[in-house]
Amino acid sequence: MLTNEYLKRVYDETANRNSTDKEFLQAVYEVFDSLQPYVEKHPELEANGIMERLVEPDRMVSFRVAWVDDAGKVRVNRGYRCQFNSSIGPYKGGLRFHPTVTRSVIKFLGFEQIFKNSLTSLPLGGGKGGSDFDPKGKSDAEIMRFCQAFMTELHRYIGADVDVPAGDIGVGGREIGYLFGQYKFLKNNFTGVLTGKGLAFGGSLARTEATGYGLLYFVEEMLKCMKGESLEGKTVVISGAGNVAIYAAQKAMQLGAKVVTMSDSKGYVYDPNGINLDVMKHIKEVERARISEYAKRVPGATYGDNRSDVWKIPCDIALPCATQNELHEDDAKALVANGVTVVAEGANMPSTPEAIEYLLAHGVLFGPAKAANAGGVATSGLEMSQNSQRFSWTFEEVDKKLKEIMVNIFHNSYNASKDCGMEGNLVVGANVAGFIKVSNAMLAEGIF
Ligand code: NDP
Ligand code: 2IT
């Protein structure tokens, strides 16, 4: 509950001004709630209007994206880019193409990105963008025409030292390739304006794997430091079957765990023998087919059409890696009843506030998204460094840096939770640790 007068006033003003932006308000409330002890001790924040300025994006553009489908019909979608905060670096954050994209979704993602990017210790500001375009069922040519139309407007606002987009839901290597090609064509300029690029044109090794691998490096460190345990022999439940989920599963297996579920927006599969990742990758990355295919091909695996049933499968570790608000209080109760010890967020804001409260109250180690999934954007930061150097590092070099960053994020978040008198509450720890650097930069840079 917000008891600090200043935070409460700014939250109420934000809620009035953005009354329909429900996901954005959810993200702001969580951060404000965590910051109360810190804000109490730092009156200069109120004197400089830091919180008022932090909740209002530097700018947000929305634009028409008109494109022509394979049947010759004109289609119109809405595009967005939210440049939220550039106090510690150029705006940085992904693009999401999904029919559920709204202004509120882009703003919540952009707001969280500010603190996540700060936690990476790299010089990256916060931003996010996307469109309500649905890539499902579209031909490659349609995807290309959409990406070109999207970039025809977006190119006015971005640049390697201004704002550097990347992937998110519905935007992977294929889309980044088409977006990059169009930017280069329009500007006649070859720079690292996007990350997640193909290896042939400035991409970084390990960027594809980075979010999922980083999540597991975070979990590994959290388990070691807070419980004296490893991943060896643990049973893991994962939601999602996209970029984050696939590479989270891969690293979990490499570290000796067994992954027994994955899901997509239509349903989930349970494979008590452990997911066969080669089959899953083929279905999802090559065929772009439904996850139900997996159960048809792998003996012993079953398919269920209620995707939230993944949380009812007994496990030691649960990793929500699909989308926001996918893990509710009832799911948290089912996980706790089945003996879960760790929940770590690969997706952005996948757990509802009630679910988080329940998990923390029942002694579950909880790794919040801003900390636990920061490996993707951190490796994007490493891609930017390689582009500036006109040089490529090996997979091992990037992976080693990624691991160091994730271990540091855990310790910085843990230490901040201790400083706030809430040892082990990494929601508070990550929010405070991410905020301190951003607010110090805002204080130093003056009011604008
Ligand atoms: P992908 O598009 O590769 O995969 C998304 C997965 O989640 C798919 O299995 C998809 O199922 C499912 N999904 C998407 N939207 C919904 C929805 N509204 N309801 C139910 N299921 C849904 O995306 P990513 O793996 O890249 O992203 C997953 C999450 O991780 C997102 O929250 C994203 O913001 C976050 N993230 C991504 C990073 C990255 O580098 N890519 C970095 C940090 C966080 P289906 O195929 O049926 O749509
Ligand atoms: O949510 C995220 O951190 C991402 N989608 C990755 C952003 C990036 O710029 O790599």
Short mmCIF file of N, CA, C and O in Angstrom, two decimals, residues 100-195:
data_model
loop_
_atom_site.label_atom_id
_atom_site.label_comp_id
_atom_site.label_asym_id
_atom_site.label_seq_id
_atom_site.Cartn_x
_atom_site.Cartn_y
_atom_site.Cartn_z
N THR A 100 -2.74 -7.93 -29.34
CA THR A 100 -3.11 -7.34 -28.04
C THR A 100 -2.33 -6.06 -27.72
O THR A 100 -2.48 -5.50 -26.63
N VAL A 101 -1.48 -5.61 -28.66
CA VAL A 101 -0.68 -4.40 -28.38
C VAL A 101 -1.57 -3.16 -28.35
O VAL A 101 -2.36 -2.91 -29.28
N THR A 102 -1.44 -2.40 -27.26
CA THR A 102 -2.15 -1.12 -27.11
C THR A 102 -1.14 -0.09 -26.59
O THR A 102 -0.02 -0.46 -26.22
N ARG A 103 -1.58 1.14 -26.51
CA ARG A 103 -0.72 2.18 -25.95
C ARG A 103 -0.29 1.81 -24.52
O ARG A 103 0.86 1.97 -24.12
N SER A 104 -1.24 1.26 -23.74
CA SER A 104 -0.93 0.89 -22.36
C SER A 104 0.14 -0.19 -22.28
O SER A 104 1.06 -0.12 -21.46
N VAL A 105 0.05 -1.19 -23.15
CA VAL A 105 1.03 -2.28 -23.13
C VAL A 105 2.42 -1.73 -23.48
O VAL A 105 3.42 -2.05 -22.82
N ILE A 106 2.48 -0.89 -24.49
CA ILE A 106 3.79 -0.33 -24.89
C ILE A 106 4.35 0.55 -23.77
O ILE A 106 5.55 0.52 -23.47
N LYS A 107 3.48 1.30 -23.09
CA LYS A 107 3.97 2.16 -22.01
C LYS A 107 4.43 1.35 -20.80
O LYS A 107 5.43 1.69 -20.17
N PHE A 108 3.72 0.28 -20.47
CA PHE A 108 4.19 -0.51 -19.32
C PHE A 108 5.54 -1.14 -19.64
O PHE A 108 6.46 -1.16 -18.80
N LEU A 109 5.68 -1.63 -20.86
CA LEU A 109 6.95 -2.27 -21.23
C LEU A 109 8.08 -1.23 -21.26
O LEU A 109 9.19 -1.50 -20.78
N GLY A 110 7.80 -0.05 -21.78
CA GLY A 110 8.80 1.02 -21.83
C GLY A 110 9.22 1.47 -20.44
O GLY A 110 10.40 1.71 -20.17
N PHE A 111 8.24 1.59 -19.55
CA PHE A 111 8.51 2.03 -18.18
C PHE A 111 9.41 1.01 -17.48
O PHE A 111 10.42 1.37 -16.87
N GLU A 112 9.07 -0.27 -17.58
CA GLU A 112 9.88 -1.30 -16.91
C GLU A 112 11.28 -1.37 -17.51
O GLU A 112 12.26 -1.67 -16.82
N GLN A 113 11.35 -1.09 -18.82
CA GLN A 113 12.64 -1.18 -19.50
C GLN A 113 13.66 -0.19 -18.92
O GLN A 113 14.86 -0.47 -18.90
N ILE A 114 13.19 0.95 -18.41
CA ILE A 114 14.10 1.96 -17.84
C ILE A 114 14.93 1.32 -16.72
O ILE A 114 16.15 1.45 -16.67
N PHE A 115 14.26 0.61 -15.83
CA PHE A 115 14.92 0.07 -14.63
C PHE A 115 15.71 -1.20 -14.97
O PHE A 115 16.77 -1.44 -14.44
N LYS A 116 15.13 -2.01 -15.87
CA LYS A 116 15.83 -3.22 -16.31
C LYS A 116 17.17 -2.84 -16.94
O LYS A 116 18.20 -3.41 -16.63
N ASN A 117 17.11 -1.86 -17.85
CA ASN A 117 18.33 -1.48 -18.56
C ASN A 117 19.36 -0.90 -17.61
O ASN A 117 20.57 -1.13 -17.76
N SER A 118 18.89 -0.16 -16.61
CA SER A 118 19.79 0.37 -15.60
C SER A 118 20.48 -0.77 -14.84
O SER A 118 21.68 -0.73 -14.58
N LEU A 119 19.72 -1.82 -14.52
CA LEU A 119 20.29 -2.97 -13.78
C LEU A 119 21.41 -3.66 -14.55
O LEU A 119 22.30 -4.26 -13.94
N THR A 120 21.37 -3.61 -15.87
CA THR A 120 22.41 -4.31 -16.66
C THR A 120 23.79 -3.70 -16.45
O THR A 120 24.78 -4.30 -16.83
N SER A 121 23.82 -2.47 -15.92
CA SER A 121 25.05 -1.68 -15.72
C SER A 121 25.60 -1.11 -17.04
O SER A 121 26.65 -0.49 -17.06
N LEU A 122 24.87 -1.28 -18.13
CA LEU A 122 25.29 -0.73 -19.42
C LEU A 122 24.59 0.62 -19.65
O LEU A 122 23.55 0.88 -19.04
N PRO A 123 25.14 1.46 -20.53
CA PRO A 123 24.53 2.79 -20.74
C PRO A 123 23.34 2.72 -21.70
O PRO A 123 23.45 3.02 -22.88
N LEU A 124 22.19 2.32 -21.18
CA LEU A 124 21.00 2.14 -22.01
C LEU A 124 19.79 2.81 -21.36
O LEU A 124 19.45 2.51 -20.21
N GLY A 125 19.14 3.71 -22.11
CA GLY A 125 17.88 4.29 -21.65
C GLY A 125 16.73 3.32 -21.92
O GLY A 125 16.95 2.20 -22.39
N GLY A 126 15.51 3.77 -21.63
CA GLY A 126 14.37 2.85 -21.75
C GLY A 126 13.37 3.26 -22.82
O GLY A 126 12.98 4.44 -22.91
N GLY A 127 12.95 2.30 -23.63
CA GLY A 127 11.92 2.55 -24.65
C GLY A 127 11.26 1.25 -25.06
O GLY A 127 11.69 0.16 -24.66
N LYS A 128 10.22 1.36 -25.83
CA LYS A 128 9.54 0.16 -26.35
C LYS A 128 8.66 0.57 -27.51
O LYS A 128 8.24 1.73 -27.58
N GLY A 129 8.34 -0.38 -28.38
CA GLY A 129 7.45 -0.05 -29.48
C GLY A 129 6.74 -1.28 -29.97
O GLY A 129 6.87 -2.36 -29.39
N GLY A 130 6.00 -1.12 -31.05
CA GLY A 130 5.32 -2.29 -31.60
C GLY A 130 4.11 -1.91 -32.42
O GLY A 130 3.93 -0.76 -32.83
N SER A 131 3.28 -2.94 -32.63
CA SER A 131 2.09 -2.75 -33.45
C SER A 131 1.06 -3.82 -33.11
O SER A 131 1.42 -4.92 -32.65
N ASP A 132 -0.19 -3.50 -33.41
CA ASP A 132 -1.25 -4.50 -33.22
C ASP A 132 -1.34 -5.46 -34.41
O ASP A 132 -2.28 -6.24 -34.53
N PHE A 133 -0.35 -5.44 -35.27
CA PHE A 133 -0.24 -6.37 -36.39
C PHE A 133 -0.09 -7.80 -35.87
O PHE A 133 0.65 -8.05 -34.93
N ASP A 134 -0.79 -8.75 -36.50
CA ASP A 134 -0.70 -10.16 -36.10
C ASP A 134 0.11 -10.94 -37.13
O ASP A 134 -0.37 -11.20 -38.23
N PRO A 135 1.33 -11.33 -36.78
CA PRO A 135 2.16 -12.03 -37.78
C PRO A 135 1.67 -13.45 -38.09
O PRO A 135 2.10 -14.03 -39.09
N LYS A 136 0.78 -13.98 -37.25
CA LYS A 136 0.36 -15.38 -37.45
C LYS A 136 -0.36 -15.58 -38.78
O LYS A 136 -1.27 -14.82 -39.13
N GLY A 137 0.06 -16.60 -39.51
CA GLY A 137 -0.62 -16.95 -40.75
C GLY A 137 -0.24 -16.04 -41.92
O GLY A 137 -0.78 -16.19 -43.02
N LYS A 138 0.68 -15.11 -41.73
CA LYS A 138 1.07 -14.23 -42.83
C LYS A 138 2.22 -14.88 -43.61
O LYS A 138 3.05 -15.59 -43.02
N SER A 139 2.27 -14.62 -44.90
CA SER A 139 3.38 -15.14 -45.71
C SER A 139 4.64 -14.30 -45.42
O SER A 139 4.54 -13.19 -44.88
N ASP A 140 5.79 -14.83 -45.82
CA ASP A 140 7.04 -14.07 -45.65
C ASP A 140 6.96 -12.72 -46.37
O ASP A 140 7.46 -11.71 -45.88
N ALA A 141 6.34 -12.74 -47.55
CA ALA A 141 6.25 -11.49 -48.32
C ALA A 141 5.37 -10.47 -47.59
O ALA A 141 5.66 -9.26 -47.60
N GLU A 142 4.31 -10.94 -46.94
CA GLU A 142 3.46 -10.01 -46.17
C GLU A 142 4.21 -9.45 -44.96
O GLU A 142 4.12 -8.26 -44.66
N ILE A 143 4.97 -10.34 -44.30
CA ILE A 143 5.78 -9.89 -43.15
C ILE A 143 6.76 -8.81 -43.63
O ILE A 143 6.92 -7.77 -43.00
N MET A 144 7.38 -9.06 -44.76
CA MET A 144 8.36 -8.09 -45.28
C MET A 144 7.69 -6.76 -45.59
O MET A 144 8.17 -5.69 -45.18
N ARG A 145 6.54 -6.81 -46.28
CA ARG A 145 5.88 -5.53 -46.63
C ARG A 145 5.42 -4.79 -45.38
O ARG A 145 5.50 -3.58 -45.31
N PHE A 146 4.95 -5.54 -44.38
CA PHE A 146 4.54 -4.87 -43.15
C PHE A 146 5.76 -4.20 -42.48
O PHE A 146 5.70 -3.04 -42.08
N CYS A 147 6.85 -4.97 -42.36
CA CYS A 147 8.05 -4.42 -41.69
C CYS A 147 8.57 -3.19 -42.43
O CYS A 147 8.98 -2.20 -41.82
N GLN A 148 8.53 -3.23 -43.75
CA GLN A 148 8.99 -2.07 -44.53
C GLN A 148 8.10 -0.86 -44.27
O GLN A 148 8.58 0.26 -44.08
N ALA A 149 6.79 -1.10 -44.25
CA ALA A 149 5.85 0.01 -44.01
C ALA A 149 6.04 0.57 -42.60
O ALA A 149 6.02 1.79 -42.38
N PHE A 150 6.26 -0.32 -41.64
CA PHE A 150 6.46 0.11 -40.25
C PHE A 150 7.71 0.98 -40.14
O PHE A 150 7.71 2.05 -39.54
N MET A 151 8.80 0.54 -40.78
CA MET A 151 10.07 1.27 -40.69
C MET A 151 10.03 2.57 -41.51
O MET A 151 10.74 3.52 -41.18
N THR A 152 9.20 2.61 -42.52
CA THR A 152 9.10 3.83 -43.34
C THR A 152 8.72 5.02 -42.45
O THR A 152 9.17 6.15 -42.66
N GLU A 153 7.93 4.78 -41.42
CA GLU A 153 7.63 5.85 -40.47
C GLU A 153 8.63 5.87 -39.31
O GLU A 153 9.15 6.93 -38.91
N LEU A 154 8.94 4.68 -38.76
CA LEU A 154 9.78 4.64 -37.54
C LEU A 154 11.17 5.24 -37.76
O LEU A 154 11.76 5.77 -36.81
N HIS A 155 11.69 5.17 -38.99
CA HIS A 155 13.09 5.58 -39.20
C HIS A 155 13.33 7.04 -38.84
O HIS A 155 14.44 7.44 -38.54
N ARG A 156 12.25 7.84 -38.83
CA ARG A 156 12.41 9.26 -38.48
C ARG A 156 12.83 9.46 -37.04
O ARG A 156 13.34 10.53 -36.68
N TYR A 157 12.54 8.50 -36.19
CA TYR A 157 12.69 8.71 -34.74
C TYR A 157 13.87 7.96 -34.12
O TYR A 157 14.15 8.15 -32.94
N ILE A 158 14.49 7.03 -34.86
CA ILE A 158 15.50 6.17 -34.25
C ILE A 158 16.88 6.44 -34.81
O ILE A 158 17.03 7.21 -35.76
N GLY A 159 17.90 5.81 -34.24
CA GLY A 159 19.28 5.97 -34.71
C GLY A 159 20.21 5.31 -33.71
O GLY A 159 19.84 5.12 -32.55
N ALA A 160 21.42 4.95 -34.17
CA ALA A 160 22.32 4.15 -33.32
C ALA A 160 22.66 4.83 -32.00
O ALA A 160 22.95 4.16 -31.01
N ASP A 161 22.65 6.19 -31.96
CA ASP A 161 22.91 6.89 -30.71
C ASP A 161 21.66 7.57 -30.17
O ASP A 161 21.74 8.41 -29.26
N VAL A 162 20.51 7.25 -30.75
CA VAL A 162 19.25 7.92 -30.37
C VAL A 162 18.29 6.92 -29.72
O VAL A 162 17.85 7.10 -28.57
N ASP A 163 17.98 5.89 -30.45
CA ASP A 163 16.99 4.91 -30.02
C ASP A 163 17.23 3.64 -30.83
O ASP A 163 17.24 3.69 -32.07
N VAL A 164 17.46 2.53 -30.13
CA VAL A 164 17.86 1.29 -30.79
C VAL A 164 16.85 0.17 -30.47
O VAL A 164 16.93 -0.48 -29.44
N PRO A 165 15.87 -0.05 -31.35
CA PRO A 165 14.90 -1.12 -31.12
C PRO A 165 15.49 -2.52 -31.30
O PRO A 165 16.59 -2.68 -31.84
N ALA A 166 14.73 -3.53 -30.86
CA ALA A 166 15.13 -4.94 -30.98
C ALA A 166 13.86 -5.76 -31.08
O ALA A 166 12.78 -5.22 -31.35
N GLY A 167 13.96 -7.07 -30.83
CA GLY A 167 12.78 -7.93 -30.89
C GLY A 167 12.02 -8.01 -29.57
O GLY A 167 12.48 -7.56 -28.53
N ASP A 168 10.85 -8.56 -29.65
CA ASP A 168 10.01 -8.91 -28.50
C ASP A 168 9.00 -9.91 -29.06
O ASP A 168 9.26 -10.53 -30.11
N ILE A 169 7.83 -10.04 -28.47
CA ILE A 169 6.84 -11.00 -28.98
C ILE A 169 6.56 -10.70 -30.46
O ILE A 169 6.29 -9.55 -30.83
N GLY A 170 6.63 -11.73 -31.29
CA GLY A 170 6.28 -11.59 -32.70
C GLY A 170 7.36 -10.92 -33.54
O GLY A 170 7.17 -10.74 -34.75
N VAL A 171 8.45 -10.53 -32.93
CA VAL A 171 9.55 -9.92 -33.69
C VAL A 171 10.83 -10.69 -33.36
O VAL A 171 11.36 -10.60 -32.25
N GLY A 172 11.30 -11.45 -34.33
CA GLY A 172 12.53 -12.23 -34.18
C GLY A 172 13.50 -11.88 -35.30
O GLY A 172 13.38 -10.81 -35.92
N GLY A 173 14.40 -12.79 -35.60
CA GLY A 173 15.45 -12.52 -36.58
C GLY A 173 14.92 -12.14 -37.95
O GLY A 173 15.43 -11.24 -38.61
N ARG A 174 13.83 -12.81 -38.39
CA ARG A 174 13.27 -12.50 -39.72
C ARG A 174 12.81 -11.05 -39.79
O ARG A 174 13.15 -10.31 -40.73
N GLU A 175 12.04 -10.63 -38.78
CA GLU A 175 11.49 -9.27 -38.79
C GLU A 175 12.59 -8.22 -38.65
O GLU A 175 12.57 -7.18 -39.32
N ILE A 176 13.57 -8.50 -37.76
CA ILE A 176 14.67 -7.53 -37.58
C ILE A 176 15.42 -7.36 -38.91
O ILE A 176 15.82 -6.25 -39.27
N GLY A 177 15.60 -8.45 -39.64
CA GLY A 177 16.27 -8.36 -40.94
C GLY A 177 15.54 -7.41 -41.88
O GLY A 177 16.15 -6.51 -42.48
N TYR A 178 14.23 -7.57 -42.02
CA TYR A 178 13.46 -6.71 -42.93
C TYR A 178 13.44 -5.26 -42.42
O TYR A 178 13.52 -4.31 -43.22
N LEU A 179 13.35 -5.08 -41.11
CA LEU A 179 13.33 -3.72 -40.55
C LEU A 179 14.68 -3.03 -40.79
O LEU A 179 14.74 -1.86 -41.19
N PHE A 180 15.76 -3.78 -40.57
CA PHE A 180 17.10 -3.23 -40.76
C PHE A 180 17.32 -2.86 -42.24
O PHE A 180 17.83 -1.79 -42.57
N GLY A 181 16.90 -3.77 -43.13
CA GLY A 181 17.06 -3.51 -44.57
C GLY A 181 16.37 -2.23 -44.98
O GLY A 181 16.92 -1.41 -45.74
N GLN A 182 15.17 -2.01 -44.47
CA GLN A 182 14.43 -0.81 -44.85
C GLN A 182 15.07 0.45 -44.27
O GLN A 182 15.14 1.48 -44.94
N TYR A 183 15.56 0.37 -43.04
CA TYR A 183 16.24 1.53 -42.43
C TYR A 183 17.46 1.91 -43.26
O TYR A 183 17.68 3.08 -43.58
N LYS A 184 18.24 0.90 -43.60
CA LYS A 184 19.47 1.13 -44.37
C LYS A 184 19.13 1.73 -45.73
O LYS A 184 19.78 2.66 -46.20
N PHE A 185 18.09 1.23 -46.35
CA PHE A 185 17.66 1.73 -47.66
C PHE A 185 17.24 3.21 -47.57
O PHE A 185 17.64 4.05 -48.37
N LEU A 186 16.44 3.53 -46.56
CA LEU A 186 15.92 4.89 -46.44
C LEU A 186 17.01 5.89 -46.07
O LEU A 186 17.01 7.02 -46.54
N LYS A 187 17.93 5.49 -45.20
CA LYS A 187 18.94 6.43 -44.69
C LYS A 187 20.25 6.35 -45.45
O LYS A 187 21.12 7.19 -45.24
N ASN A 188 20.43 5.31 -46.26
CA ASN A 188 21.71 5.05 -46.91
C ASN A 188 22.84 5.08 -45.88
O ASN A 188 23.84 5.79 -46.03
N ASN A 189 22.65 4.31 -44.83
CA ASN A 189 23.49 4.44 -43.65
C ASN A 189 23.52 3.08 -42.94
O ASN A 189 22.47 2.57 -42.54
N PHE A 190 24.71 2.48 -42.83
CA PHE A 190 24.82 1.15 -42.20
C PHE A 190 25.32 1.32 -40.77
O PHE A 190 26.52 1.50 -40.54
N THR A 191 24.40 1.32 -39.81
CA THR A 191 24.80 1.46 -38.41
C THR A 191 24.05 0.44 -37.58
O THR A 191 23.08 -0.17 -38.03
N GLY A 192 24.46 0.30 -36.33
CA GLY A 192 23.80 -0.64 -35.42
C GLY A 192 22.52 -0.05 -34.85
O GLY A 192 22.37 0.10 -33.65
N VAL A 193 21.58 0.26 -35.72
CA VAL A 193 20.34 0.94 -35.31
C VAL A 193 19.33 -0.02 -34.68
O VAL A 193 18.39 0.40 -34.02
N LEU A 194 19.52 -1.32 -34.93
CA LEU A 194 18.66 -2.34 -34.32
C LEU A 194 19.59 -3.40 -33.73
O LEU A 194 20.70 -3.58 -34.23
N THR A 195 19.12 -4.11 -32.72
CA THR A 195 19.87 -5.28 -32.26
C THR A 195 19.03 -6.54 -32.46
O THR A 195 17.83 -6.46 -32.68
#
